[in-house]
Amino acid sequence: MRVLIVNTSERTGGAAVAASRLMNALNNHGLKAKMLVRDKQSDHLTVAALPTQKRMQLRFLWERFVIWLHLKFDRTHLFEVDIANCGADITQLREFQEADIIHLHWVNQGMLSLKGIRKILDSGKPVVWTMHDIWPATAICHYTRGCNHFQTACNQCQLLPNGGSTTDLSASVWNQKQKILNEHHISFVACSKWLEGEAKKSALLQGQHICNIPNPIDTHIYHPQNKQQARQSLGVPTDKRIILFVSQRVTDGRKGMAYFTAAINKLAEQHPETRENTVIAILGGHSEDVVPHLALSAYPLGYVNDEKRIIDVYNAADVFVLPSLEDNLPNTIMEAMACGVPCVGFRVGGIPEMIDHQQNGYVARFCDADDLAVGINWVLSNTDYAQLSQQAVHHVSMNYSQHSVASRYIEVYNQAMAYKHYKI
């Protein structure tokens, strides 16, 4: 079976990381999987780039410009919205024509247009679409922020000026998506049970097959290593407890830095000894911007793209904290747990599926910085920390291993091919 995985980027972003790991898992499982991307960032032969890169850039800029016009030249939500009004036609590429299964992942920002997706479906090839956020089930947003319009029909979008209207941009894109999905079948895969539940509420996806399969991780690469050596390689203290925060851009409000800061300040206030025996490591872009606001000493590590160094960062930590306000199945929690690091996060999205409360970490009440601080302290002061660490590793090996995830995807592929054969 030949599988073509389609994603905007090869490496940048959580969806790209997950898609790349799935490609490796499938290849290790005996399938022939390739990736097709807009942004190729390696020399791997199993990854192909779209031709005409300049045209790709123009498509990206044109889409942003159209969105900007609808936002009345306000940049606030410019990258929270995608309309897929332009993109590549991949159906003429050799990689597409050789594939038995077309597996879409995150295909926004000029990678695929709605017209291009229709062409893929018109080709007759079975299509599987892994949802890394809610966009395939809504009109234009990647995270709904509590809006329920997608359960009936998107319009009056809260991301548009003055709350949009009944005939706004979201309504227009919704109608385009609905026409496509009314005429075609797609096997949708959510990365978490939470997102599967949300997708099944969508009026767009009624009648489509929806299931959930988590992202995979290679536990031969992400695994516990010597903590002291990891700290020495990073230049962080070897004699203090380390609290870790990781995000591609740490100032992204959705990742909850405001709650992290409040929790750290509460922790330092309630447990003054932490000022002497505990520090913070921050991995991600703009990490230096948040250091002045934290009550504990912090080490901004910046944006890192080297996997070995990222693994060192996880292994250097005693606890990983990710107070996301909306999230699907964060790769960062999976990576930390695979390295034996207990995690703390809010009870939201797919996070409670990953962290077993007070077994391999702590699930705090949503948007409760005080409870987040309790969770951090609970992990750091736990008398059976080694057991917490072992449970974290065990959870990952049982749920997110390459073998487990690849096997489940093969079932979805076979079902999608059988459906196409039946329809023919």
Coordinates of C-alpha atoms in Angstrom, one line a residue:
M1 CA 0.0 0.0 0.0
R2 CA 1.4 3.4 -1.0
V3 CA 0.4 6.3 1.2
L4 CA 0.9 10.0 0.3
I5 CA 0.9 12.2 3.4
V6 CA 0.1 15.8 2.6
N7 CA 1.1 18.6 5.0
T8 CA 2.1 22.3 4.6
S9 CA 5.4 21.9 6.3
E10 CA 7.8 19.1 6.8
R11 CA 9.0 20.0 10.3
T12 CA 7.6 23.3 11.5
G13 CA 4.6 23.0 13.8
G14 CA 2.9 20.2 15.8
A15 CA 1.1 18.8 12.8
A16 CA 4.3 18.6 10.7
V17 CA 6.0 16.7 13.5
A18 CA 3.1 14.3 13.9
A19 CA 2.8 13.8 10.1
S20 CA 6.6 13.1 9.8
R21 CA 6.5 10.6 12.7
L22 CA 3.5 8.9 11.2
M23 CA 5.3 8.5 7.8
N24 CA 8.2 6.9 9.7
A25 CA 5.9 4.6 11.6
L26 CA 4.1 3.5 8.5
N27 CA 7.4 2.8 6.7
N28 CA 8.7 0.8 9.7
H29 CA 5.4 -1.2 9.5
G30 CA 5.9 -2.3 5.9
L31 CA 3.9 0.3 4.0
K32 CA 5.4 2.7 1.4
A33 CA 4.7 6.2 2.8
K34 CA 5.9 9.6 1.4
M35 CA 5.2 13.2 2.4
L36 CA 4.3 16.0 0.1
V37 CA 4.9 19.4 1.6
R38 CA 5.1 23.1 0.6
D39 CA 8.0 23.7 2.9
K40 CA 10.7 21.0 2.6
Q41 CA 13.4 21.3 5.3
S42 CA 15.5 18.2 4.8
D43 CA 17.1 16.1 2.1
H44 CA 15.0 13.0 2.9
L45 CA 14.1 11.1 -0.2
T46 CA 10.7 10.2 1.3
V47 CA 9.7 13.9 1.4
A48 CA 8.8 15.7 -1.8
A49 CA 8.2 19.5 -2.2
L50 CA 5.7 21.2 -4.3
P51 CA 7.2 22.7 -7.5
T52 CA 7.2 26.5 -8.2
Q53 CA 8.0 27.7 -4.7
K54 CA 7.6 31.4 -5.7
R55 CA 4.0 30.6 -6.8
M56 CA 3.5 29.0 -3.4
Q57 CA 4.6 32.2 -1.6
L58 CA 2.3 34.3 -3.8
R59 CA -0.7 32.0 -2.9
F60 CA 0.1 32.4 0.8
L61 CA 0.3 36.2 0.5
W62 CA -2.9 36.4 -1.6
E63 CA -4.9 34.4 1.0
R64 CA -3.6 36.5 3.8
F65 CA -4.5 39.7 1.9
V66 CA -8.0 38.6 1.3
I67 CA -8.4 37.7 4.9
W68 CA -6.9 41.0 5.9
L69 CA -9.5 42.8 3.8
H70 CA -12.3 41.0 5.5
L71 CA -10.7 41.8 8.9
K72 CA -10.8 45.5 7.8
F73 CA -7.0 45.7 7.9
D74 CA -6.8 44.5 11.5
R75 CA -4.0 42.0 12.1
T76 CA -5.4 40.6 15.4
H77 CA -6.9 37.4 14.0
L78 CA -4.9 37.3 10.7
F79 CA -3.3 33.9 11.4
E80 CA -6.3 32.4 13.3
V81 CA -8.3 32.2 10.1
D82 CA -7.9 30.2 6.9
I83 CA -10.2 30.3 3.9
A84 CA -8.3 28.0 1.4
N85 CA -9.1 30.3 -1.5
C86 CA -5.9 29.3 -3.3
G87 CA -3.4 26.4 -3.3
A88 CA -1.7 23.8 -5.4
D89 CA -3.3 21.2 -7.7
I90 CA -1.4 18.1 -6.6
T91 CA -3.4 15.6 -8.7
Q92 CA -1.0 15.9 -11.6
L93 CA 2.1 15.1 -9.6
R94 CA 3.8 11.7 -9.8
E95 CA 3.6 11.2 -6.1
F96 CA -0.2 11.6 -6.2
Q97 CA -0.7 9.4 -9.1
E98 CA 1.4 6.6 -7.6
A99 CA -0.4 6.7 -4.3
D100 CA -3.2 4.3 -3.2
I101 CA -4.3 6.5 -0.3
I102 CA -4.2 10.3 0.0
H103 CA -3.7 11.3 3.6
L104 CA -4.3 15.0 4.3
H105 CA -3.0 16.6 7.5
W106 CA -2.6 20.4 8.1
V107 CA -2.9 21.8 4.6
N108 CA -3.6 25.5 5.1
Q109 CA -1.7 28.7 4.3
G110 CA -1.5 28.2 0.5
M111 CA -0.9 24.4 0.4
L112 CA -4.3 23.3 -0.8
S113 CA -7.4 25.2 -1.8
L114 CA -11.0 24.0 -1.4
K115 CA -10.9 23.7 -5.2
G116 CA -7.8 21.5 -4.9
I117 CA -9.3 19.3 -2.3
R118 CA -12.3 18.8 -4.6
K119 CA -10.0 17.7 -7.4
I120 CA -8.3 15.2 -5.0
L121 CA -11.7 13.8 -4.1
D122 CA -12.9 13.8 -7.8
S123 CA -9.9 11.6 -8.7
G124 CA -11.6 8.7 -7.0
K125 CA -8.6 7.9 -4.7
P126 CA -9.6 7.2 -1.0
V127 CA -8.9 10.2 1.2
V128 CA -8.1 10.1 4.9
W129 CA -7.9 13.5 6.7
T130 CA -6.2 13.7 10.1
M131 CA -7.6 16.6 12.1
H132 CA -4.9 18.5 14.1
D133 CA -7.5 21.1 15.0
I134 CA -11.1 21.9 14.3
W135 CA -10.7 23.6 10.9
P136 CA -11.9 20.7 8.7
A137 CA -15.2 20.8 10.7
T138 CA -15.8 24.5 10.8
A139 CA -15.7 27.3 8.2
I140 CA -12.6 29.3 8.9
C141 CA -11.3 28.9 12.5
H142 CA -8.8 26.4 13.9
Y143 CA -10.1 26.8 17.5
T144 CA -13.7 27.6 18.2
R145 CA -13.2 29.6 21.5
G146 CA -16.5 28.3 22.7
C147 CA -18.5 29.1 19.6
N148 CA -21.1 26.5 18.7
H149 CA -22.1 27.8 15.2
F150 CA -20.3 24.9 13.5
Q151 CA -22.9 22.6 15.0
T152 CA -25.5 24.1 12.7
A153 CA -23.9 26.5 10.2
C154 CA -21.0 28.9 10.5
N155 CA -21.9 32.6 10.2
Q156 CA -21.6 35.7 12.4
C157 CA -18.0 34.7 13.1
Q158 CA -16.6 36.1 16.4
L159 CA -13.2 36.4 14.7
L160 CA -14.5 38.9 12.1
P161 CA -15.1 42.6 12.8
N162 CA -18.2 43.3 14.8
G163 CA -19.0 39.6 15.1
G164 CA -19.6 39.2 11.4
S165 CA -23.0 38.7 9.8
T166 CA -25.3 36.0 8.5
T167 CA -23.6 36.3 5.1
D168 CA -20.0 36.9 6.2
L169 CA -16.8 35.2 5.1
S170 CA -17.4 32.3 7.4
A171 CA -20.8 31.6 5.9
S172 CA -19.3 31.7 2.4
V173 CA -16.5 29.3 3.1
W174 CA -19.0 27.0 5.0
N175 CA -21.2 26.8 1.9
Q176 CA -18.2 25.9 -0.2
K177 CA -17.1 23.1 2.2
Q178 CA -20.6 21.8 2.5
K179 CA -21.0 21.4 -1.2
I180 CA -17.7 19.4 -1.3
L181 CA -18.6 17.1 1.6
N182 CA -22.2 16.5 0.4
E183 CA -20.7 15.0 -2.7
H184 CA -17.7 13.0 -1.4
H185 CA -16.7 10.7 1.4
I186 CA -13.6 11.3 3.6
S187 CA -12.4 9.2 6.5
F188 CA -11.7 11.8 9.2
V189 CA -9.3 10.9 12.0
A190 CA -9.1 13.1 15.2
C191 CA -5.9 13.0 17.2
S192 CA -7.9 12.9 20.5
K193 CA -11.2 11.6 21.8
W194 CA -12.1 15.2 22.7
L195 CA -11.6 16.4 19.1
E196 CA -13.5 13.4 17.8
G197 CA -16.4 14.4 19.9
E198 CA -16.3 18.0 18.7
A199 CA -16.0 16.8 15.0
K200 CA -19.1 14.6 15.4
K201 CA -21.1 17.7 16.5
S202 CA -20.3 19.5 13.2
A203 CA -23.1 19.8 10.7
L204 CA -20.4 19.8 8.0
L205 CA -19.3 16.3 8.8
Q206 CA -22.6 14.6 9.2
G207 CA -22.5 11.3 7.3
Q208 CA -18.7 11.2 7.2
H209 CA -16.7 8.5 9.0
I210 CA -14.9 9.9 12.1
C211 CA -12.6 8.1 14.6
N212 CA -9.7 9.0 16.8
I213 CA -6.1 7.8 16.7
P214 CA -3.3 9.6 18.6
N215 CA -0.1 10.8 17.1
P216 CA 2.8 8.4 17.3
I217 CA 6.2 9.0 18.9
D218 CA 9.5 7.0 18.5
T219 CA 10.3 5.9 22.0
H220 CA 13.8 4.8 20.8
I221 CA 14.5 8.5 20.3
Y222 CA 12.4 10.0 23.1
H223 CA 13.3 8.2 26.3
P224 CA 14.8 8.9 29.7
Q225 CA 18.5 9.8 29.7
N226 CA 21.0 11.0 32.2
K227 CA 19.5 14.2 33.8
Q228 CA 22.8 15.6 35.0
Q229 CA 24.4 15.3 31.6
A230 CA 21.4 16.8 29.9
R231 CA 21.6 19.8 32.2
Q232 CA 25.3 20.2 31.7
S233 CA 24.9 20.3 27.9
L234 CA 22.3 23.0 28.2
G235 CA 24.1 25.1 30.8
V236 CA 21.3 25.0 33.3
P237 CA 21.8 24.3 37.1
T238 CA 22.6 20.7 38.0
D239 CA 21.7 21.2 41.7
K240 CA 18.2 22.7 41.4
R241 CA 14.7 21.5 40.5
I242 CA 13.7 22.6 37.0
I243 CA 10.2 23.5 35.8
L244 CA 9.9 23.4 32.0
F245 CA 7.6 25.3 29.6
V246 CA 7.7 24.6 25.9
S247 CA 5.9 26.2 23.0
Q248 CA 6.8 27.1 19.4
R249 CA 6.0 30.7 20.4
V250 CA 5.8 31.0 24.2
T251 CA 3.8 34.3 24.0
D252 CA 1.0 32.6 22.1
G253 CA -2.0 33.3 24.4
R254 CA -3.6 29.9 23.7
K255 CA -0.6 28.1 25.3
G256 CA -1.4 29.8 28.6
M257 CA 1.7 31.7 29.6
A258 CA -0.3 34.2 31.6
Y259 CA -1.6 31.3 33.8
F260 CA 1.9 29.8 34.0
T261 CA 3.3 33.1 35.2
A262 CA 0.5 33.5 37.8
A263 CA 1.1 29.9 39.0
I264 CA 4.8 30.3 39.3
N265 CA 4.4 33.6 41.3
K266 CA 1.8 31.8 43.5
L267 CA 4.3 28.9 44.0
A268 CA 7.1 31.3 45.0
E269 CA 4.7 33.1 47.4
Q270 CA 3.4 30.0 49.1
H271 CA 6.7 28.1 49.1
P272 CA 9.5 30.6 49.6
E273 CA 12.2 27.9 49.5
T274 CA 11.5 27.5 45.7
R275 CA 13.3 30.8 45.1
E276 CA 16.5 29.1 46.2
N277 CA 16.0 25.5 45.0
T278 CA 13.9 25.8 41.8
V279 CA 14.4 27.4 38.4
I280 CA 12.5 27.6 35.1
A281 CA 13.6 26.5 31.7
I282 CA 11.6 28.0 28.7
L283 CA 12.0 26.5 25.3
G284 CA 10.5 28.4 22.3
G285 CA 10.5 31.6 20.4
H286 CA 10.3 34.9 22.4
S287 CA 11.2 33.0 25.6
E288 CA 13.4 35.9 26.8
D289 CA 10.3 38.2 26.7
V290 CA 8.6 36.4 29.7
V291 CA 11.6 36.0 32.0
P292 CA 11.1 39.4 33.7
H293 CA 7.6 38.5 34.8
L294 CA 8.5 35.3 36.6
A295 CA 9.1 35.1 40.3
L296 CA 11.7 32.4 39.9
S297 CA 15.0 32.5 38.1
A298 CA 14.5 31.5 34.5
Y299 CA 16.6 30.3 31.6
P300 CA 15.3 31.2 28.1
L301 CA 16.5 28.6 25.7
G302 CA 15.0 30.2 22.6
Y303 CA 13.6 28.4 19.6
V304 CA 15.4 25.1 19.0
N305 CA 15.0 22.8 15.9
D306 CA 17.7 20.3 16.8
E307 CA 16.0 17.1 18.0
K308 CA 18.9 16.0 20.2
R309 CA 19.0 19.3 22.0
I310 CA 15.2 19.2 22.5
I311 CA 15.5 15.7 24.0
D312 CA 18.2 17.1 26.4
V313 CA 15.7 19.9 27.4
Y314 CA 13.1 17.4 28.4
N315 CA 15.5 15.1 30.2
A316 CA 16.8 18.1 32.2
A317 CA 13.4 18.9 33.6
D318 CA 11.7 17.6 36.8
V319 CA 8.2 18.7 35.7
F320 CA 6.7 19.9 32.4
V321 CA 3.9 22.5 32.5
L322 CA 1.5 23.3 29.6
P323 CA -1.5 25.3 30.7
S324 CA -3.1 25.4 27.2
L325 CA -6.5 27.0 27.0
E326 CA -7.4 25.0 23.8
D327 CA -5.4 22.0 22.6
N328 CA -5.9 18.7 20.8
L329 CA -3.1 16.2 21.7
P330 CA 0.0 18.3 22.4
N331 CA 3.2 16.6 21.1
T332 CA 5.1 18.4 23.8
I333 CA 3.3 16.5 26.6
M334 CA 3.9 13.2 24.8
E335 CA 7.6 14.0 24.3
A336 CA 8.0 15.0 28.0
M337 CA 6.3 11.9 29.3
A338 CA 8.3 9.7 26.9
C339 CA 11.4 11.2 28.6
G340 CA 10.0 10.3 32.0
V341 CA 8.9 13.8 33.0
P342 CA 5.6 14.1 34.8
C343 CA 3.3 16.8 33.3
V344 CA 0.9 19.4 34.6
G345 CA -1.9 20.9 32.5
F346 CA -5.5 22.1 32.5
R347 CA -8.5 19.9 32.1
V348 CA -9.2 20.9 28.5
G349 CA -9.2 19.3 25.1
G350 CA -7.2 16.1 24.8
I351 CA -4.9 16.9 27.8
P352 CA -6.8 14.8 30.3
E353 CA -6.5 11.8 27.9
M354 CA -2.7 12.2 28.2
I355 CA -2.2 12.9 31.9
D356 CA -3.6 10.4 34.3
H357 CA -4.3 12.7 37.3
Q358 CA -1.9 12.0 40.2
Q359 CA -0.5 9.0 38.5
N360 CA 1.9 10.4 35.9
G361 CA 1.2 14.1 36.5
Y362 CA -1.5 16.5 37.6
V363 CA -4.6 17.8 35.8
A364 CA -5.6 21.2 37.1
R365 CA -9.0 22.9 37.0
F366 CA -9.4 24.8 33.8
C367 CA -8.0 28.4 34.0
D368 CA -7.2 28.0 37.7
A369 CA -3.7 29.3 38.3
D370 CA -3.9 28.4 42.0
D371 CA -4.6 24.8 41.2
L372 CA -1.9 24.8 38.6
A373 CA 0.5 25.9 41.3
V374 CA -0.7 23.1 43.5
G375 CA -0.1 20.6 40.7
I376 CA 3.4 21.8 40.1
N377 CA 4.3 21.6 43.8
W378 CA 2.6 18.2 44.0
V379 CA 4.9 16.8 41.4
L380 CA 8.1 18.5 42.6
S381 CA 7.5 17.4 46.3
N382 CA 6.1 13.9 45.5
T383 CA 7.9 11.4 47.7
D384 CA 7.5 8.7 45.0
Y385 CA 8.7 10.8 42.1
A386 CA 10.4 7.8 40.4
Q387 CA 7.0 6.0 40.2
L388 CA 5.5 9.1 38.6
S389 CA 8.3 9.1 36.0
Q390 CA 7.9 5.4 35.3
Q391 CA 4.1 5.8 34.9
A392 CA 4.7 8.6 32.4
V393 CA 7.0 6.4 30.2
H394 CA 4.5 3.5 30.5
H395 CA 1.6 5.6 29.4
V396 CA 3.4 6.7 26.2
S397 CA 4.6 3.2 25.4
M398 CA 1.1 1.7 25.7
N399 CA -0.7 4.4 23.8
Y400 CA 1.5 6.3 21.4
S401 CA 4.1 3.8 20.1
Q402 CA 4.8 3.6 16.4
H403 CA 3.5 0.0 16.2
S404 CA 0.2 0.8 17.9
V405 CA -0.6 3.9 15.9
A406 CA 0.5 2.5 12.5
S407 CA -1.7 -0.6 13.0
R408 CA -4.7 1.6 13.7
Y409 CA -4.1 3.7 10.7
I410 CA -3.8 0.7 8.4
E411 CA -7.3 -0.3 9.6
V412 CA -8.6 3.1 8.5
Y413 CA -6.8 2.9 5.1
N414 CA -8.3 -0.5 4.5
Q415 CA -11.8 0.7 5.4
A416 CA -11.4 3.7 3.1
M417 CA -10.3 1.6 0.2
A418 CA -13.1 -0.9 0.8
Y419 CA -15.6 1.9 0.8
K420 CA -14.3 3.3 -2.5
H421 CA -14.4 -0.2 -4.0
Y422 CA -18.0 -0.7 -2.7
K423 CA -19.1 2.6 -4.2
I424 CA -17.6 1.8 -7.6

